[in-house]
Short mmCIF file of C-alpha atoms and ligand atoms in Angstrom, two decimals:
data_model
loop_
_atom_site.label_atom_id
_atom_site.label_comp_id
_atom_site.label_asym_id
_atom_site.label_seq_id
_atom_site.Cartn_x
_atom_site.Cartn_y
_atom_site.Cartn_z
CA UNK F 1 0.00 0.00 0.00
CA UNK F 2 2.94 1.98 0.13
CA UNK F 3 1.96 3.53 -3.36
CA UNK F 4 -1.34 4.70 -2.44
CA UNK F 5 -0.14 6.50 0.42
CA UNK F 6 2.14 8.41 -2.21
CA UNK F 7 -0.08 10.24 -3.84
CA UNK F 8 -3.38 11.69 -1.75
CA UNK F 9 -4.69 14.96 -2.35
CA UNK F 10 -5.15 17.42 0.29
CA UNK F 11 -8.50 17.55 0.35
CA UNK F 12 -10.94 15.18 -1.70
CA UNK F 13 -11.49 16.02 -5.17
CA UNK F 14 -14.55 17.33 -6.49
CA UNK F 15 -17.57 14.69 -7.43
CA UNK F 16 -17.37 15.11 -11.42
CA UNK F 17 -18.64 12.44 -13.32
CA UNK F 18 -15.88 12.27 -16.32
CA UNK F 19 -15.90 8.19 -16.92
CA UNK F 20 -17.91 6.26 -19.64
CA UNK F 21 -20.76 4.04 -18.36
CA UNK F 22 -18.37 1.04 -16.47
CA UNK F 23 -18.57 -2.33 -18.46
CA UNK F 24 -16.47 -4.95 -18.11
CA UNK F 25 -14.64 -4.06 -21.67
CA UNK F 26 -14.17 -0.32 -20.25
CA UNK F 27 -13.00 -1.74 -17.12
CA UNK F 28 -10.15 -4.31 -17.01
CA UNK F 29 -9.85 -6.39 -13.98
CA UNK F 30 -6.86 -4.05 -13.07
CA UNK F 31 -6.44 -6.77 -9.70
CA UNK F 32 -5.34 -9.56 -12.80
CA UNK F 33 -2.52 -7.68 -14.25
CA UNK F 34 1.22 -7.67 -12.90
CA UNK F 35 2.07 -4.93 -14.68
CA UNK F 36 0.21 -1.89 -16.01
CA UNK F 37 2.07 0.14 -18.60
CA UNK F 38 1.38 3.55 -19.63
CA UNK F 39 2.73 4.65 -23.07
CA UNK F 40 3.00 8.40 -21.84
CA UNK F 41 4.12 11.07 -24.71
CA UNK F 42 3.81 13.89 -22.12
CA UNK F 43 0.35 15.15 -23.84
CA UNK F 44 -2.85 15.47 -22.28
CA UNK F 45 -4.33 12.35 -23.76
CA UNK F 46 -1.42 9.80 -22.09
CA UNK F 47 -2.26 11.72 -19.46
CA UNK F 48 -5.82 11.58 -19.12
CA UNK F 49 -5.12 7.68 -19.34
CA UNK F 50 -2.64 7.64 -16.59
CA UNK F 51 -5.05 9.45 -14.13
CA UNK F 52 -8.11 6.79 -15.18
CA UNK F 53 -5.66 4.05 -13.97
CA UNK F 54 -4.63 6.23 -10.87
CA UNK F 55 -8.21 6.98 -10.04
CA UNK F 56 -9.26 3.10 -10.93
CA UNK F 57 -6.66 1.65 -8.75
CA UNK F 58 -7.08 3.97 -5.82
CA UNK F 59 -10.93 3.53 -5.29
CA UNK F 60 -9.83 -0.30 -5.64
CA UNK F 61 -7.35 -0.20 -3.09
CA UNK F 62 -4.77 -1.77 -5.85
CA UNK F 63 -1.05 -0.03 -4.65
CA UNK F 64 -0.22 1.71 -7.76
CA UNK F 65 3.35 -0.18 -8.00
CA UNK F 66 2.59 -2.14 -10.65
CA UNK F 67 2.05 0.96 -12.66
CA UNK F 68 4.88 1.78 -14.63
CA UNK F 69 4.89 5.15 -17.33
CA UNK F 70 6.76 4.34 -20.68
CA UNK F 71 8.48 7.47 -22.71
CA UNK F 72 9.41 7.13 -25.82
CA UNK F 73 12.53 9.41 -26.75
CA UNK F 74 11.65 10.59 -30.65
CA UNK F 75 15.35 12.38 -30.39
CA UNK F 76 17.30 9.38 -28.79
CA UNK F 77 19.85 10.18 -26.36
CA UNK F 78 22.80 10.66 -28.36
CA UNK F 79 22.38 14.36 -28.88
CA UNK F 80 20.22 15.00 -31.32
CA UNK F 81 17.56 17.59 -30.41
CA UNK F 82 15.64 17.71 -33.91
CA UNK F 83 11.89 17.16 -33.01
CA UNK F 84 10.91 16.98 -29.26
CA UNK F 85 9.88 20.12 -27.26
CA UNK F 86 12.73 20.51 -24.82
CA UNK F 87 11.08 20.45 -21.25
CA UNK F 88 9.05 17.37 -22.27
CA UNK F 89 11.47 14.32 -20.23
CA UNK F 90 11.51 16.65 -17.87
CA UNK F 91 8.02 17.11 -17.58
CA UNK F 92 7.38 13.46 -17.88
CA UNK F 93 9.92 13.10 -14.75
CA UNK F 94 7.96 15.63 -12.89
CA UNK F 95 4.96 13.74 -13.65
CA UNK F 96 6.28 10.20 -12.48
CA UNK F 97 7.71 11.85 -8.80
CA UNK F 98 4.34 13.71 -8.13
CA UNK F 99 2.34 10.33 -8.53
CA UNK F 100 5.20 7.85 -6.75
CA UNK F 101 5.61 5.71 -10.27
CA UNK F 102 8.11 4.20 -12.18
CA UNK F 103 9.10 5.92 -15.37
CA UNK F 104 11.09 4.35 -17.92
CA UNK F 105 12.54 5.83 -21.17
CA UNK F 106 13.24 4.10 -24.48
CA UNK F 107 14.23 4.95 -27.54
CA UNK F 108 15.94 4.42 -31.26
CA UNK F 109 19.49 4.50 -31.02
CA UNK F 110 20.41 8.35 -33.01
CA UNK F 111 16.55 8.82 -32.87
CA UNK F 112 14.75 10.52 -35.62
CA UNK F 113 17.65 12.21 -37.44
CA UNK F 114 19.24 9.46 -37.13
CA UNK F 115 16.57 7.06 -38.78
CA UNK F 116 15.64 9.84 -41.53
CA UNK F 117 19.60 10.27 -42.59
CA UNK F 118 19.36 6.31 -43.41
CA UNK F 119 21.17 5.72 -46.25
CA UNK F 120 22.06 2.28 -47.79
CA UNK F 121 21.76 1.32 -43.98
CA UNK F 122 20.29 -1.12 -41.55
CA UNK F 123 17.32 0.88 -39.24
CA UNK F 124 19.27 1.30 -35.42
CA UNK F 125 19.03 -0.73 -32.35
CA UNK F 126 15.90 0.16 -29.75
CA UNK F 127 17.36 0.97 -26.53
CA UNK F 128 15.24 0.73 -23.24
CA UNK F 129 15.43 1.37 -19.40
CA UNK F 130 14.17 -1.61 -17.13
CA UNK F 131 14.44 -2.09 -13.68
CA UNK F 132 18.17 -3.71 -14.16
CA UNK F 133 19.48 -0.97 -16.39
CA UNK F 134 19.62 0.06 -19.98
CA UNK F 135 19.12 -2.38 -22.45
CA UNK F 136 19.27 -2.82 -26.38
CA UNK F 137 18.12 -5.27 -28.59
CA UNK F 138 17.77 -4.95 -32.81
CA UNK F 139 20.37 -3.06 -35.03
CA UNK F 140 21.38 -6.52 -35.95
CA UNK F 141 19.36 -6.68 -39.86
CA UNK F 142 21.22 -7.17 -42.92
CA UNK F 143 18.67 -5.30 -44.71
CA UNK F 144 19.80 -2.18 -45.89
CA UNK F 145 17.53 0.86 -46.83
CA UNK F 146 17.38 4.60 -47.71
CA UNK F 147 15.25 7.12 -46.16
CA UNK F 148 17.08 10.65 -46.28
CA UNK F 149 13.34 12.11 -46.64
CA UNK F 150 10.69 13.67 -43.96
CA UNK F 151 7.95 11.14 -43.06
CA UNK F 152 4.72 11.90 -44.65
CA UNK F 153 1.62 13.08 -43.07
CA UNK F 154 -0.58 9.91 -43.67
CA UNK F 155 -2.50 7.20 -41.38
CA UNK F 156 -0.23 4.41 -43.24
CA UNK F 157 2.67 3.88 -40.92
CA UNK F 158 5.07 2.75 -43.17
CA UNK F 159 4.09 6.41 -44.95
CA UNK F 160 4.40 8.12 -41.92
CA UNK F 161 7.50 6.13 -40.12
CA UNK F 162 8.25 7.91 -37.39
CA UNK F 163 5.22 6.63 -35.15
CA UNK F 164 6.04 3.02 -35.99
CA UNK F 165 9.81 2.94 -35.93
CA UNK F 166 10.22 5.48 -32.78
CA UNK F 167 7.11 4.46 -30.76
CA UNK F 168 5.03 1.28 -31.66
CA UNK F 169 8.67 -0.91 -32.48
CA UNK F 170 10.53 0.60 -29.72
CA UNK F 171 7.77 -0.20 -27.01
CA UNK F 172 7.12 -3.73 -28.66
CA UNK F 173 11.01 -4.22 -28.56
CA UNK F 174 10.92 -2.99 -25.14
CA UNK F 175 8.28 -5.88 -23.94
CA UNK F 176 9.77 -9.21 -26.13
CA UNK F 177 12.92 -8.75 -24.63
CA UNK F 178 12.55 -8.31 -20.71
CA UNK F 179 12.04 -11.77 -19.33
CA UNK F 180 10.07 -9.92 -16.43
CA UNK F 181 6.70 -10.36 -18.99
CA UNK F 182 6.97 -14.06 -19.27
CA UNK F 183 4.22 -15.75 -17.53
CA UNK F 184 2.77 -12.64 -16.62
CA UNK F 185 -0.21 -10.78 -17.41
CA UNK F 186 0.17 -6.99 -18.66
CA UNK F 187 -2.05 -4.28 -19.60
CA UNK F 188 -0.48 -1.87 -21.79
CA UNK F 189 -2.61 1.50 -22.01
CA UNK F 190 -2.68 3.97 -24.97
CA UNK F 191 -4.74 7.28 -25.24
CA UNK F 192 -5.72 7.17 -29.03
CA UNK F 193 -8.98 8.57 -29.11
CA UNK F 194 -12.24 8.26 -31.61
CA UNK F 195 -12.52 11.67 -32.30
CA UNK F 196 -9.15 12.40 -33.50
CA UNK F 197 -9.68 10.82 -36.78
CA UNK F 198 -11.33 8.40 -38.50
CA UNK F 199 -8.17 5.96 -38.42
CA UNK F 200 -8.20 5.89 -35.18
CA UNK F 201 -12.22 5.73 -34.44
CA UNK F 202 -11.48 2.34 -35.83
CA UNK F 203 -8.72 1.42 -33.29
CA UNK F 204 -10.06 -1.48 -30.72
CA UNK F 205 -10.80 -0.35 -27.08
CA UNK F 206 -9.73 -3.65 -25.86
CA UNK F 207 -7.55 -6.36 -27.52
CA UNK F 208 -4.42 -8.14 -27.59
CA UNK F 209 -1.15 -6.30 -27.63
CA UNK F 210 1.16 -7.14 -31.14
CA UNK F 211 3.43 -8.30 -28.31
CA UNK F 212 0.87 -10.82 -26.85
CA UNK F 213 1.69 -14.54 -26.82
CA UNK F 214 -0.83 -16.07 -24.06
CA UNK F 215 -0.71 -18.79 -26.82
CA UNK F 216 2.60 -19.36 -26.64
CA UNK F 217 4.14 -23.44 -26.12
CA UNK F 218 7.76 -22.02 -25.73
CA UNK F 219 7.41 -19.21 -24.34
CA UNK F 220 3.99 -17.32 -22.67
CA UNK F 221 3.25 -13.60 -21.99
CA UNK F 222 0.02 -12.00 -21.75
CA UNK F 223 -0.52 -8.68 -23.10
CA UNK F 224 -3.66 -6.31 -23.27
CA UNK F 225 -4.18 -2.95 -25.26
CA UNK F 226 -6.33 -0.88 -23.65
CA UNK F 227 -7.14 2.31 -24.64
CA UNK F 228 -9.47 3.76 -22.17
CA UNK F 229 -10.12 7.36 -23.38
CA UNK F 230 -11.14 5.41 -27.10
CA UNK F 231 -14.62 7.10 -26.81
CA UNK F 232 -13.87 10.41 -24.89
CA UNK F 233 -14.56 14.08 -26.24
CA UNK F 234 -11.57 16.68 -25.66
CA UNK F 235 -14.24 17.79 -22.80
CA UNK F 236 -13.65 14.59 -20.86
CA UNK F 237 -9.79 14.93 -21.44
CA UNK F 238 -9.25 18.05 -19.90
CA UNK F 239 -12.26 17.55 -16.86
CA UNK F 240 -10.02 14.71 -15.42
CA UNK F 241 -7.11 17.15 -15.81
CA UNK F 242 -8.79 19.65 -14.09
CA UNK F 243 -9.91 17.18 -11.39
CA UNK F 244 -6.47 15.95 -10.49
CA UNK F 245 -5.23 19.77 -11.01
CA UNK F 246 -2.37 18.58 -12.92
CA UNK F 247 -0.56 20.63 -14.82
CA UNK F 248 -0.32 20.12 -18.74
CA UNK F 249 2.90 20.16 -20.28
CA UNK F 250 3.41 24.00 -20.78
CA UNK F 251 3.53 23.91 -24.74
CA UNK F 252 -0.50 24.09 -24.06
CA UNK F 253 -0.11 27.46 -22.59
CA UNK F 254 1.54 28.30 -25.68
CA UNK F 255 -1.08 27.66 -27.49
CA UNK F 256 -0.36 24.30 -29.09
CA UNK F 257 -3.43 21.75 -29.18
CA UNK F 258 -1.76 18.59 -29.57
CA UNK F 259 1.25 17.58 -28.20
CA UNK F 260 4.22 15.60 -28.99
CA UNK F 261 7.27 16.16 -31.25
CA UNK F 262 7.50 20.28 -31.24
CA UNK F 263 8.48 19.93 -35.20
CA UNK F 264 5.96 17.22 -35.74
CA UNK F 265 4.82 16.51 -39.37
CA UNK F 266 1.71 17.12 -39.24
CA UNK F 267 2.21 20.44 -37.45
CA UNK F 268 -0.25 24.05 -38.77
CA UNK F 269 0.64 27.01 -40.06
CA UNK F 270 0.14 28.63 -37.13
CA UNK F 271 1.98 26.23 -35.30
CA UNK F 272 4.95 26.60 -37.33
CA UNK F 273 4.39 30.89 -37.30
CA UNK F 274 4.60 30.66 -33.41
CA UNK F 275 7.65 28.69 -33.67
CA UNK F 276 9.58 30.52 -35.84
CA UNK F 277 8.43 34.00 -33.88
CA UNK F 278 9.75 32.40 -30.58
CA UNK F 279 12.63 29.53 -31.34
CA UNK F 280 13.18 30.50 -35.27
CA UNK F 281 16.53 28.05 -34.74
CA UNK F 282 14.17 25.20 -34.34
CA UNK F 283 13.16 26.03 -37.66
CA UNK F 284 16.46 25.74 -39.25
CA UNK F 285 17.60 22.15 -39.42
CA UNK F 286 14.11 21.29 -40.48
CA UNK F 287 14.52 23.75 -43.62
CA UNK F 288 17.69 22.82 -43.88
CA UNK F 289 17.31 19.03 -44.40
CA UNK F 290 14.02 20.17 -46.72
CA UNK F 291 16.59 21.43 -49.51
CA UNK F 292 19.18 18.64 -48.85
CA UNK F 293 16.85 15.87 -49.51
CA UNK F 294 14.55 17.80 -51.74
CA UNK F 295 11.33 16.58 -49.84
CA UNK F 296 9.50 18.70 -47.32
CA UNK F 297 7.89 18.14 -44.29
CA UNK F 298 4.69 19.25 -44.79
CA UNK F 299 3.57 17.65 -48.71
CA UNK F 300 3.33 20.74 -50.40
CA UNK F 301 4.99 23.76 -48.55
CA UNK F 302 8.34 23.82 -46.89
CA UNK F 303 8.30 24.47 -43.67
CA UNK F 304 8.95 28.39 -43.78
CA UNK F 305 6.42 28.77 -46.19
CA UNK F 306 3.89 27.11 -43.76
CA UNK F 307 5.50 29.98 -41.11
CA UNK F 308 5.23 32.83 -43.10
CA UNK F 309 0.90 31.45 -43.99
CA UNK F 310 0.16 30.96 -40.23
CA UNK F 311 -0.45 33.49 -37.75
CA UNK F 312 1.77 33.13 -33.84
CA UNK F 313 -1.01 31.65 -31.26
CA UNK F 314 -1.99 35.14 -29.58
CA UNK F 315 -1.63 33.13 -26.42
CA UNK F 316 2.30 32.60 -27.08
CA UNK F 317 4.59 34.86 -25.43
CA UNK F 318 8.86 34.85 -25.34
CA UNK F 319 8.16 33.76 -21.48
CA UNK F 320 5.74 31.08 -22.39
CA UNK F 321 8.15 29.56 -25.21
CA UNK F 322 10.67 29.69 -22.58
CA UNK F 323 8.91 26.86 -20.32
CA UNK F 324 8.72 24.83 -23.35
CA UNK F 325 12.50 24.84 -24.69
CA UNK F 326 13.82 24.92 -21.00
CA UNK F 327 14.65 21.35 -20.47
CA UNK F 328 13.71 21.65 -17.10
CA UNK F 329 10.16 21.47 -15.78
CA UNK F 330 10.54 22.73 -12.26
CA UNK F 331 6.93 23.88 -11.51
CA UNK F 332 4.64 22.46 -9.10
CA UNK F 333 2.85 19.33 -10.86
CA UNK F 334 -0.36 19.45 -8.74
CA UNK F 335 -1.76 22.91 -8.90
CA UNK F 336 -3.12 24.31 -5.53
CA UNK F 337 -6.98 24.51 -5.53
CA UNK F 338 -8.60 26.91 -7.66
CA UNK F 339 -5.39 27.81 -9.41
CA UNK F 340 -5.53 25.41 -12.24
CA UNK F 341 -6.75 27.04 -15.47
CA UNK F 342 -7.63 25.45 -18.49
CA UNK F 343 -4.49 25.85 -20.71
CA UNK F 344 -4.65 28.62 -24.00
CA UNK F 345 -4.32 24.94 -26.48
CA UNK F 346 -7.44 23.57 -25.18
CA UNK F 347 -9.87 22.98 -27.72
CA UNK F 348 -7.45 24.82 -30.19
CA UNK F 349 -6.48 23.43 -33.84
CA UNK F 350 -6.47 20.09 -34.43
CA UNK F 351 -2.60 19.51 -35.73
CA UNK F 352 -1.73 15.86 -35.58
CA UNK F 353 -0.78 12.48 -35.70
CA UNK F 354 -4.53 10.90 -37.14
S1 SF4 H 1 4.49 13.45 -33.05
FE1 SF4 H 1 4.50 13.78 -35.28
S2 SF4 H 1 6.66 13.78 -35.93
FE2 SF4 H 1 6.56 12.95 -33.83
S3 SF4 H 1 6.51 10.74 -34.12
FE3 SF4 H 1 4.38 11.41 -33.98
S4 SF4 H 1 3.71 11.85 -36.11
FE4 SF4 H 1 5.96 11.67 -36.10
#
């Protein structure tokens, strides 16, 4: 019970209705799993999931140790800084010490750059935290391949690469290769939801995980998707925000509706405007790799021209940009009552990954 006793509010939080009607698909037997994993980008949705499975477990009485948040690193660790927002493993860190959880990063080896510079080259190995240290496992194909182009807004992943190769593989790669999974049962929890797009109002709620094998003769692991927040509104998103008084990650206050990579592909006009107002060198690798490989991010414009079309979010400021590229997020997590505020990005453009 040690868990529980981590995280308690001050007072008890307001009675707000924010759940789906309970059924046993909506509801997991949470009691049956040995491990609960959150895939957590650092974006309201993975966080809206996380605080269903804190809420779940604590009016259970489950300890919330078997919860464990998964990161995936888009830029690797090995220095590149081309996509992410800066304060987001930060944030994410902040995030796992407020709630008493385990928090593990993985990640491609070189990252994105690293991936989209492919040339005549093997993809890299996945790397991945686990309770006994860093581990690795791919790299080791002898099939060679060229990128050396942006991926391409699209809901086919082998289109648009990045998802697949820097998130679904690397959490996948992350599971088959930790013996701690064998002859267990896990529930791994993603925040796609219906209303994003029609690709993903066509995702499962409930099913097995790609990494499943509760078949398996040789070897047996048990893995559930569950992606709780499947049939939620934005509404519902941002009421269980507000009811834990969490903080978002700050790129909300800056505006930004959706968040994940800060240069993602599917990223607005407006998005890229307010960008290249307040962190114009975030811009400039992006361009720059747009005239070396002759693609651009975006399938028509390059990425300037998409800055010069937009307009900066009104809400943006030089100090709000600065809690964004600061890599570290030092503020209180849990707001003090009556001082959180719904965050400027709420209910703003809708500007990505479908
Ligand atoms: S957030 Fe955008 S750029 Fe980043 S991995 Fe997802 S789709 Fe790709």
């Amino acid at each position: 019970m040690e868990q529980l006793a981590l995280f308690s509010f001050p007072e008890p939080p307001p009675p707000v209705e924010i759940l789906e009607e309970s059924t046993s698909l909506s509801r997991p037997d949470f009691a049956a799993y040995d491990y609960i994993i959150v895939a957590f980008s650092g974006g309201k949705d993975s966080l809206a999931c996380l605080l269903v499975i804190i809420e779940e477990l604590t009016e259970a009485g489950i300890p919330l140790d078997k919860v464990e948040l998964w990161h995936h690193d888009i830029d690797g660790r090995e220095g590149s800084s081309l996509m992410d927002w800066p304060a987001t493993r930060s944030y994410c860190e902040a995030i796992a010490k407020a709630f008493g959880l385990k928090l593990y990063f993985s990640w491609k080896e070189g990252g994105f750059e690293r991936e989209m510079l492919r040339d005549n080259a093997p993809t890299a190995r996945n790397m991945f935290e686990t309770p006994d240290g860093i581990r690795y496992a791919g790299g080791t194909s002898s099939k060679n391949n060229t990128r050396r182009k942006w991926p391409q807004v699209s809901a086919d992943l082998s289109v648009r690469w990045c998802s697949s190769y820097l998130k679904i593989d690397v959490a996948s790669t992350a599971i088959n290769n930790q013996d701690r999974f064998l002859s267990k049962k896990t529930l791994f929890v993603t925040g796609e939801r219906a209303q994003e797009s029609s690709a993903r109002a066509n995702y499962a709620t409930f099913e097995p995980h790609r990494t499943d094998r509760r078949n398996g003769t040789r070897k047996m692991r048990h893995v559930d998707h569950w992606r709780p927040i499947h049939a939620w509104k934005e509404e519902k998103v941002w009421a269980i925000i507000e009811k834990f008084r969490v903080a978002p990650h700050p790129a909300y206050d800056s505006g930004f509706s959706r968040v994940s990579c800060m240069n993602c592909i599917f990223m607005s006009s407006n998005q890229a405007a307010t960008i290249q107002t307040f962190a114009p060198e975030k811009l400039v690798p992006v361009a720059a790799y747009e005239q070396e490989f002759g693609c651009t991010i975006h399938r028509t414009l390059t990425v300037m021209e998409r800055a010069a079309k937009g307009t900066p979010y009104s809400s943006s400021s030089k100090a709000s940009m600065a809690r964004c590229l600061s890599e570290s997020f030092d503020e209180p997590v849990i707001r003090a009552p009556g001082q959180w505020k719904l965050p400027a990005g709420a209910f703003g453009e809708c500007a990505g990954p479908t």
